[in-house]
JSON list of C-alpha atoms and ligand atoms in Angstrom, two decimals:
[
{"chain": "A", "resi": 44, "resn": "MET", "atom": "CA", "xyz": [-4.32, -17.52, -90.79]},
{"chain": "A", "resi": 45, "resn": "GLU", "atom": "CA", "xyz": [-6.79, -20.30, -91.29]},
{"chain": "A", "resi": 46, "resn": "TYR", "atom": "CA", "xyz": [-10.43, -19.41, -91.08]},
{"chain": "A", "resi": 47, "resn": "ASN", "atom": "CA", "xyz": [-10.99, -21.99, -88.33]},
{"chain": "A", "resi": 48, "resn": "LYS", "atom": "CA", "xyz": [-8.29, -20.44, -86.19]},
{"chain": "A", "resi": 49, "resn": "ILE", "atom": "CA", "xyz": [-9.85, -17.00, -86.50]},
{"chain": "A", "resi": 50, "resn": "ILE", "atom": "CA", "xyz": [-13.21, -18.45, -85.48]},
{"chain": "A", "resi": 51, "resn": "ALA", "atom": "CA", "xyz": [-11.54, -20.19, -82.53]},
{"chain": "A", "resi": 52, "resn": "ILE", "atom": "CA", "xyz": [-9.83, -16.99, -81.34]},
{"chain": "A", "resi": 53, "resn": "VAL", "atom": "CA", "xyz": [-12.99, -14.90, -81.69]},
{"chain": "A", "resi": 54, "resn": "SER", "atom": "CA", "xyz": [-14.93, -17.56, -79.78]},
{"chain": "A", "resi": 55, "resn": "LEU", "atom": "CA", "xyz": [-12.32, -17.58, -77.05]},
{"chain": "A", "resi": 56, "resn": "PHE", "atom": "CA", "xyz": [-12.52, -13.80, -76.63]},
{"chain": "A", "resi": 57, "resn": "THR", "atom": "CA", "xyz": [-16.31, -13.97, -76.58]},
{"chain": "A", "resi": 58, "resn": "MET", "atom": "CA", "xyz": [-16.14, -16.64, -73.88]},
{"chain": "A", "resi": 59, "resn": "ILE", "atom": "CA", "xyz": [-13.74, -14.54, -71.82]},
{"chain": "A", "resi": 60, "resn": "LEU", "atom": "CA", "xyz": [-16.01, -11.49, -72.12]},
{"chain": "A", "resi": 61, "resn": "ILE", "atom": "CA", "xyz": [-19.09, -13.51, -71.16]},
{"chain": "A", "resi": 62, "resn": "LEU", "atom": "CA", "xyz": [-17.35, -15.04, -68.16]},
{"chain": "A", "resi": 63, "resn": "TYR", "atom": "CA", "xyz": [-15.39, -12.02, -67.05]},
{"chain": "A", "resi": 64, "resn": "GLY", "atom": "CA", "xyz": [-18.03, -9.31, -67.66]},
{"chain": "A", "resi": 65, "resn": "PRO", "atom": "CA", "xyz": [-20.22, -10.17, -64.66]},
{"chain": "A", "resi": 66, "resn": "LEU", "atom": "CA", "xyz": [-17.12, -10.40, -62.47]},
{"chain": "A", "resi": 67, "resn": "VAL", "atom": "CA", "xyz": [-16.10, -6.88, -63.41]},
{"chain": "A", "resi": 68, "resn": "SER", "atom": "CA", "xyz": [-19.54, -5.47, -62.61]},
{"chain": "A", "resi": 69, "resn": "ALA", "atom": "CA", "xyz": [-19.75, -7.56, -59.41]},
{"chain": "A", "resi": 70, "resn": "ILE", "atom": "CA", "xyz": [-16.77, -5.66, -58.04]},
{"chain": "A", "resi": 71, "resn": "LYS", "atom": "CA", "xyz": [-18.83, -2.48, -57.80]},
{"chain": "A", "resi": 72, "resn": "VAL", "atom": "CA", "xyz": [-22.05, -3.71, -56.19]},
{"chain": "A", "resi": 73, "resn": "ASP", "atom": "CA", "xyz": [-23.13, -2.68, -52.70]},
{"chain": "A", "resi": 74, "resn": "GLY", "atom": "CA", "xyz": [-21.34, -4.53, -49.99]},
{"chain": "A", "resi": 75, "resn": "ASP", "atom": "CA", "xyz": [-17.95, -4.60, -51.58]},
{"chain": "A", "resi": 76, "resn": "TYR", "atom": "CA", "xyz": [-15.53, -2.51, -49.56]},
{"chain": "A", "resi": 77, "resn": "PRO", "atom": "CA", "xyz": [-11.77, -2.25, -49.11]},
{"chain": "A", "resi": 78, "resn": "ILE", "atom": "CA", "xyz": [-11.99, -4.37, -45.99]},
{"chain": "A", "resi": 79, "resn": "GLU", "atom": "CA", "xyz": [-14.44, -7.10, -45.21]},
{"chain": "A", "resi": 80, "resn": "LEU", "atom": "CA", "xyz": [-15.26, -7.67, -41.56]},
{"chain": "A", "resi": 81, "resn": "PHE", "atom": "CA", "xyz": [-16.42, -11.22, -41.00]},
{"chain": "A", "resi": 82, "resn": "ASP", "atom": "CA", "xyz": [-19.46, -12.16, -38.95]},
{"chain": "A", "resi": 83, "resn": "ASP", "atom": "CA", "xyz": [-17.30, -13.35, -36.05]},
{"chain": "A", "resi": 84, "resn": "PHE", "atom": "CA", "xyz": [-15.68, -9.94, -35.86]},
{"chain": "A", "resi": 85, "resn": "TRP", "atom": "CA", "xyz": [-18.98, -8.08, -35.85]},
{"chain": "A", "resi": 86, "resn": "GLU", "atom": "CA", "xyz": [-20.45, -10.34, -33.21]},
{"chain": "A", "resi": 87, "resn": "GLU", "atom": "CA", "xyz": [-17.44, -10.47, -30.89]},
{"chain": "A", "resi": 88, "resn": "LYS", "atom": "CA", "xyz": [-15.89, -7.02, -31.10]},
{"chain": "A", "resi": 89, "resn": "LEU", "atom": "CA", "xyz": [-19.02, -4.88, -31.09]},
{"chain": "A", "resi": 90, "resn": "THR", "atom": "CA", "xyz": [-21.55, -4.31, -28.35]},
{"chain": "A", "resi": 91, "resn": "ASP", "atom": "CA", "xyz": [-25.17, -5.26, -29.06]},
{"chain": "A", "resi": 92, "resn": "THR", "atom": "CA", "xyz": [-26.02, -1.59, -29.70]},
{"chain": "A", "resi": 93, "resn": "GLN", "atom": "CA", "xyz": [-23.07, -1.13, -32.07]},
{"chain": "A", "resi": 94, "resn": "TYR", "atom": "CA", "xyz": [-24.01, -4.32, -33.91]},
{"chain": "A", "resi": 95, "resn": "ASP", "atom": "CA", "xyz": [-27.63, -3.23, -34.23]},
{"chain": "A", "resi": 96, "resn": "ILE", "atom": "CA", "xyz": [-26.59, 0.07, -35.82]},
{"chain": "A", "resi": 97, "resn": "LEU", "atom": "CA", "xyz": [-23.51, -0.81, -37.87]},
{"chain": "A", "resi": 98, "resn": "LYS", "atom": "CA", "xyz": [-24.68, -4.17, -39.15]},
{"chain": "A", "resi": 99, "resn": "GLU", "atom": "CA", "xyz": [-28.48, -4.02, -38.95]},
{"chain": "A", "resi": 100, "resn": "SER", "atom": "CA", "xyz": [-28.92, -0.32, -39.84]},
{"chain": "A", "resi": 101, "resn": "GLY", "atom": "CA", "xyz": [-30.58, 0.43, -36.50]},
{"chain": "A", "resi": 102, "resn": "THR", "atom": "CA", "xyz": [-30.99, 3.89, -34.97]},
{"chain": "A", "resi": 103, "resn": "GLU", "atom": "CA", "xyz": [-30.16, 4.88, -31.41]},
{"chain": "A", "resi": 104, "resn": "PRO", "atom": "CA", "xyz": [-32.46, 7.18, -29.42]},
{"chain": "A", "resi": 105, "resn": "ALA", "atom": "CA", "xyz": [-32.20, 10.93, -29.95]},
{"chain": "A", "resi": 106, "resn": "PHE", "atom": "CA", "xyz": [-30.87, 12.92, -26.99]},
{"chain": "A", "resi": 107, "resn": "ASN", "atom": "CA", "xyz": [-29.77, 9.71, -25.31]},
{"chain": "A", "resi": 108, "resn": "ASN", "atom": "CA", "xyz": [-26.47, 8.90, -26.94]},
{"chain": "A", "resi": 109, "resn": "GLU", "atom": "CA", "xyz": [-22.84, 9.54, -26.24]},
{"chain": "A", "resi": 110, "resn": "TYR", "atom": "CA", "xyz": [-21.74, 12.30, -28.61]},
{"chain": "A", "resi": 111, "resn": "TYR", "atom": "CA", "xyz": [-24.66, 14.54, -29.57]},
{"chain": "A", "resi": 112, "resn": "LYS", "atom": "CA", "xyz": [-23.56, 17.18, -27.04]},
{"chain": "A", "resi": 113, "resn": "ASN", "atom": "CA", "xyz": [-19.82, 16.53, -27.30]},
{"chain": "A", "resi": 114, "resn": "LYS", "atom": "CA", "xyz": [-17.92, 19.74, -28.05]},
{"chain": "A", "resi": 115, "resn": "GLU", "atom": "CA", "xyz": [-14.40, 18.51, -27.43]},
{"chain": "A", "resi": 116, "resn": "GLU", "atom": "CA", "xyz": [-11.77, 18.78, -30.15]},
{"chain": "A", "resi": 117, "resn": "GLY", "atom": "CA", "xyz": [-10.83, 15.56, -31.88]},
{"chain": "A", "resi": 118, "resn": "ILE", "atom": "CA", "xyz": [-11.87, 13.14, -34.57]},
{"chain": "A", "resi": 119, "resn": "TYR", "atom": "CA", "xyz": [-14.66, 10.60, -34.92]},
{"chain": "A", "resi": 120, "resn": "VAL", "atom": "CA", "xyz": [-13.80, 7.23, -36.45]},
{"chain": "A", "resi": 121, "resn": "CYS", "atom": "CA", "xyz": [-15.85, 4.19, -37.47]},
{"chain": "A", "resi": 122, "resn": "ALA", "atom": "CA", "xyz": [-16.42, 2.03, -34.37]},
{"chain": "A", "resi": 123, "resn": "ALA", "atom": "CA", "xyz": [-15.97, -1.12, -36.44]},
{"chain": "A", "resi": 124, "resn": "CYS", "atom": "CA", "xyz": [-12.87, -0.45, -38.53]},
{"chain": "A", "resi": 125, "resn": "GLY", "atom": "CA", "xyz": [-11.34, 2.83, -37.30]},
{"chain": "A", "resi": 126, "resn": "ASN", "atom": "CA", "xyz": [-11.80, 4.71, -40.60]},
{"chain": "A", "resi": 127, "resn": "GLN", "atom": "CA", "xyz": [-11.60, 8.48, -40.05]},
{"chain": "A", "resi": 128, "resn": "LEU", "atom": "CA", "xyz": [-15.06, 10.00, -40.54]},
{"chain": "A", "resi": 129, "resn": "PHE", "atom": "CA", "xyz": [-15.52, 13.47, -39.04]},
{"chain": "A", "resi": 130, "resn": "ASP", "atom": "CA", "xyz": [-13.46, 16.21, -37.45]},
{"chain": "A", "resi": 131, "resn": "SER", "atom": "CA", "xyz": [-14.89, 18.07, -34.44]},
{"chain": "A", "resi": 132, "resn": "GLU", "atom": "CA", "xyz": [-14.58, 21.25, -36.53]},
{"chain": "A", "resi": 133, "resn": "GLN", "atom": "CA", "xyz": [-17.23, 19.82, -38.85]},
{"chain": "A", "resi": 134, "resn": "LYS", "atom": "CA", "xyz": [-19.65, 19.18, -35.98]},
{"chain": "A", "resi": 135, "resn": "TYR", "atom": "CA", "xyz": [-22.48, 21.56, -35.14]},
{"chain": "A", "resi": 136, "resn": "SER", "atom": "CA", "xyz": [-25.57, 21.64, -32.95]},
{"chain": "A", "resi": 137, "resn": "SER", "atom": "CA", "xyz": [-28.46, 20.64, -35.19]},
{"chain": "A", "resi": 138, "resn": "GLY", "atom": "CA", "xyz": [-30.96, 20.22, -32.37]},
{"chain": "A", "resi": 139, "resn": "SER", "atom": "CA", "xyz": [-31.85, 16.76, -33.69]},
{"chain": "A", "resi": 140, "resn": "GLY", "atom": "CA", "xyz": [-30.45, 14.91, -30.68]},
{"chain": "A", "resi": 141, "resn": "TRP", "atom": "CA", "xyz": [-27.89, 13.05, -32.78]},
{"chain": "A", "resi": 142, "resn": "PRO", "atom": "CA", "xyz": [-24.32, 14.11, -33.52]},
{"chain": "A", "resi": 143, "resn": "SER", "atom": "CA", "xyz": [-24.44, 16.22, -36.68]},
{"chain": "A", "resi": 144, "resn": "TYR", "atom": "CA", "xyz": [-21.72, 17.30, -39.09]},
{"chain": "A", "resi": 145, "resn": "TYR", "atom": "CA", "xyz": [-21.74, 19.43, -42.21]},
{"chain": "A", "resi": 146, "resn": "ASP", "atom": "CA", "xyz": [-18.87, 17.59, -43.90]},
{"chain": "A", "resi": 147, "resn": "VAL", "atom": "CA", "xyz": [-16.65, 14.51, -43.75]},
{"chain": "A", "resi": 148, "resn": "ILE", "atom": "CA", "xyz": [-12.88, 14.26, -43.29]},
{"chain": "A", "resi": 149, "resn": "SER", "atom": "CA", "xyz": [-12.13, 12.90, -46.78]},
{"chain": "A", "resi": 150, "resn": "ASP", "atom": "CA", "xyz": [-13.65, 11.22, -49.82]},
{"chain": "A", "resi": 151, "resn": "LYS", "atom": "CA", "xyz": [-12.58, 7.92, -48.26]},
{"chain": "A", "resi": 152, "resn": "SER", "atom": "CA", "xyz": [-14.72, 8.52, -45.17]},
{"chain": "A", "resi": 153, "resn": "VAL", "atom": "CA", "xyz": [-18.22, 7.53, -46.28]},
{"chain": "A", "resi": 154, "resn": "VAL", "atom": "CA", "xyz": [-20.34, 6.31, -49.17]},
{"chain": "A", "resi": 155, "resn": "THR", "atom": "CA", "xyz": [-24.06, 6.90, -49.58]},
{"chain": "A", "resi": 156, "resn": "ARG", "atom": "CA", "xyz": [-26.99, 5.05, -51.07]},
{"chain": "A", "resi": 157, "resn": "THR", "atom": "CA", "xyz": [-30.72, 5.54, -51.32]},
{"chain": "A", "resi": 158, "resn": "ASP", "atom": "CA", "xyz": [-32.69, 4.13, -48.40]},
{"chain": "A", "resi": 159, "resn": "GLU", "atom": "CA", "xyz": [-36.44, 3.67, -48.96]},
{"chain": "A", "resi": 160, "resn": "SER", "atom": "CA", "xyz": [-37.21, 1.95, -45.65]},
{"chain": "A", "resi": 161, "resn": "LEU", "atom": "CA", "xyz": [-39.92, 3.18, -43.25]},
{"chain": "A", "resi": 162, "resn": "GLY", "atom": "CA", "xyz": [-41.87, 4.69, -46.15]},
{"chain": "A", "resi": 163, "resn": "MET", "atom": "CA", "xyz": [-39.39, 7.54, -46.56]},
{"chain": "A", "resi": 164, "resn": "GLN", "atom": "CA", "xyz": [-36.76, 8.30, -49.13]},
{"chain": "A", "resi": 165, "resn": "ARG", "atom": "CA", "xyz": [-33.53, 9.05, -47.33]},
{"chain": "A", "resi": 166, "resn": "THR", "atom": "CA", "xyz": [-29.84, 8.89, -48.13]},
{"chain": "A", "resi": 167, "resn": "GLU", "atom": "CA", "xyz": [-28.06, 6.31, -46.04]},
{"chain": "A", "resi": 168, "resn": "VAL", "atom": "CA", "xyz": [-24.45, 6.94, -44.96]},
{"chain": "A", "resi": 169, "resn": "LEU", "atom": "CA", "xyz": [-22.08, 3.99, -44.67]},
{"chain": "A", "resi": 170, "resn": "CYS", "atom": "CA", "xyz": [-18.42, 3.70, -43.78]},
{"chain": "A", "resi": 171, "resn": "ALA", "atom": "CA", "xyz": [-16.49, 3.72, -47.08]},
{"chain": "A", "resi": 172, "resn": "ASN", "atom": "CA", "xyz": [-13.95, 1.30, -45.65]},
{"chain": "A", "resi": 173, "resn": "CYS", "atom": "CA", "xyz": [-16.05, -1.50, -44.12]},
{"chain": "A", "resi": 174, "resn": "GLY", "atom": "CA", "xyz": [-19.64, -0.76, -45.18]},
{"chain": "A", "resi": 175, "resn": "GLY", "atom": "CA", "xyz": [-20.93, -0.33, -41.64]},
{"chain": "A", "resi": 176, "resn": "HIS", "atom": "CA", "xyz": [-24.15, 1.71, -41.34]},
{"chain": "A", "resi": 177, "resn": "LEU", "atom": "CA", "xyz": [-23.53, 5.10, -39.71]},
{"chain": "A", "resi": 178, "resn": "GLY", "atom": "CA", "xyz": [-26.69, 7.16, -40.23]},
{"chain": "A", "resi": 179, "resn": "HIS", "atom": "CA", "xyz": [-28.24, 9.39, -42.91]},
{"chain": "A", "resi": 180, "resn": "VAL", "atom": "CA", "xyz": [-27.43, 12.65, -44.66]},
{"chain": "A", "resi": 181, "resn": "PHE", "atom": "CA", "xyz": [-29.97, 15.44, -45.28]},
{"chain": "A", "resi": 182, "resn": "ASN", "atom": "CA", "xyz": [-29.97, 18.68, -47.25]},
{"chain": "A", "resi": 183, "resn": "ASP", "atom": "CA", "xyz": [-30.83, 21.00, -44.37]},
{"chain": "A", "resi": 184, "resn": "GLY", "atom": "CA", "xyz": [-27.35, 21.59, -42.97]},
{"chain": "A", "resi": 185, "resn": "PRO", "atom": "CA", "xyz": [-25.38, 24.81, -42.61]},
{"chain": "A", "resi": 186, "resn": "GLU", "atom": "CA", "xyz": [-22.94, 26.43, -45.02]},
{"chain": "A", "resi": 187, "resn": "PRO", "atom": "CA", "xyz": [-20.58, 25.77, -46.67]},
{"chain": "A", "resi": 188, "resn": "THR", "atom": "CA", "xyz": [-22.02, 22.38, -47.73]},
{"chain": "A", "resi": 189, "resn": "GLY", "atom": "CA", "xyz": [-25.69, 22.65, -46.78]},
{"chain": "A", "resi": 190, "resn": "LEU", "atom": "CA", "xyz": [-25.47, 19.05, -45.58]},
{"chain": "A", "resi": 191, "resn": "ARG", "atom": "CA", "xyz": [-26.43, 17.49, -42.27]},
{"chain": "A", "resi": 192, "resn": "TYR", "atom": "CA", "xyz": [-24.74, 14.18, -41.61]},
{"chain": "A", "resi": 193, "resn": "CYS", "atom": "CA", "xyz": [-27.00, 12.75, -38.91]},
{"chain": "A", "resi": 194, "resn": "MET", "atom": "CA", "xyz": [-24.98, 10.02, -37.22]},
{"chain": "A", "resi": 195, "resn": "ASN", "atom": "CA", "xyz": [-25.39, 7.41, -34.54]},
{"chain": "A", "resi": 196, "resn": "SER", "atom": "CA", "xyz": [-22.94, 7.96, -31.67]},
{"chain": "A", "resi": 197, "resn": "ALA", "atom": "CA", "xyz": [-22.56, 4.23, -31.11]},
{"chain": "A", "resi": 198, "resn": "ALA", "atom": "CA", "xyz": [-21.37, 3.72, -34.69]},
{"chain": "A", "resi": 199, "resn": "MET", "atom": "CA", "xyz": [-18.39, 5.93, -33.97]},
{"chain": "A", "resi": 200, "resn": "LYS", "atom": "CA", "xyz": [-15.52, 6.33, -31.55]},
{"chain": "A", "resi": 201, "resn": "PHE", "atom": "CA", "xyz": [-14.21, 9.74, -30.55]},
{"chain": "A", "resi": 202, "resn": "TYR", "atom": "CA", "xyz": [-10.53, 10.44, -30.12]},
{"chain": "A", "resi": 203, "resn": "LYS", "atom": "CA", "xyz": [-9.75, 13.64, -28.29]},
{"chain": "A", "resi": 204, "resn": "SER", "atom": "CA", "xyz": [-6.97, 15.81, -29.74]},
{"chain": "A", "resi": 205, "resn": "ALA", "atom": "CA", "xyz": [-3.76, 15.85, -27.77]},
{"chain": "A", "resi": 206, "resn": "HIS", "atom": "CA", "xyz": [-2.83, 19.32, -26.57]},
{"chain": "A", "resi": 207, "resn": "PHE", "atom": "CA", "xyz": [0.72, 20.07, -25.64]},
{"chain": "A", "resi": 208, "resn": "ALA", "atom": "CA", "xyz": [1.59, 22.54, -22.92]},
{"chain": "A", "resi": 209, "resn": "GLN", "atom": "CA", "xyz": [3.10, 25.78, -24.17]},
{"chain": "A", "resi": 210, "resn": "GLY", "atom": "CA", "xyz": [6.59, 26.88, -23.09]},
{"chain": "B", "resi": 158, "resn": "FE", "atom": "FE1", "xyz": [-15.80, 1.14, -40.96]}
]
């Protein structure tokens, strides 16, 4: 092969790497999720409170939210996209005034990232499917995980289990 051709091929590969490299890493940055909910969706489908929490990382008041005392059997899903987050069996009374869980339904339920807002270092919990903000996770939960997923009720929807009559 001619020397010039080798140079041309090597240059081409270098160009591809330079151009494609950032694209590959861009796929994994924050904000890239299996589904992308567009602004119209967020603004039209969600209530103001849901929008404030899921999209603006807001926090609802403790002891004044829908699910903190809920003890019914069922599952909690993301209020924006319907992704399954928590089972009622994973819920416990933390006393915090927010619905608390010691574990998630699956590894596709949530993702976490460091949150340094409000002068604290906390671990933010987001829906792994759409990136909506759900709450935070702390290390003071019960066994077997030792975790406390501290969630906003308004970021979730609860679906009660169906029970079928015996006999
Ligand atoms: Fe979601």
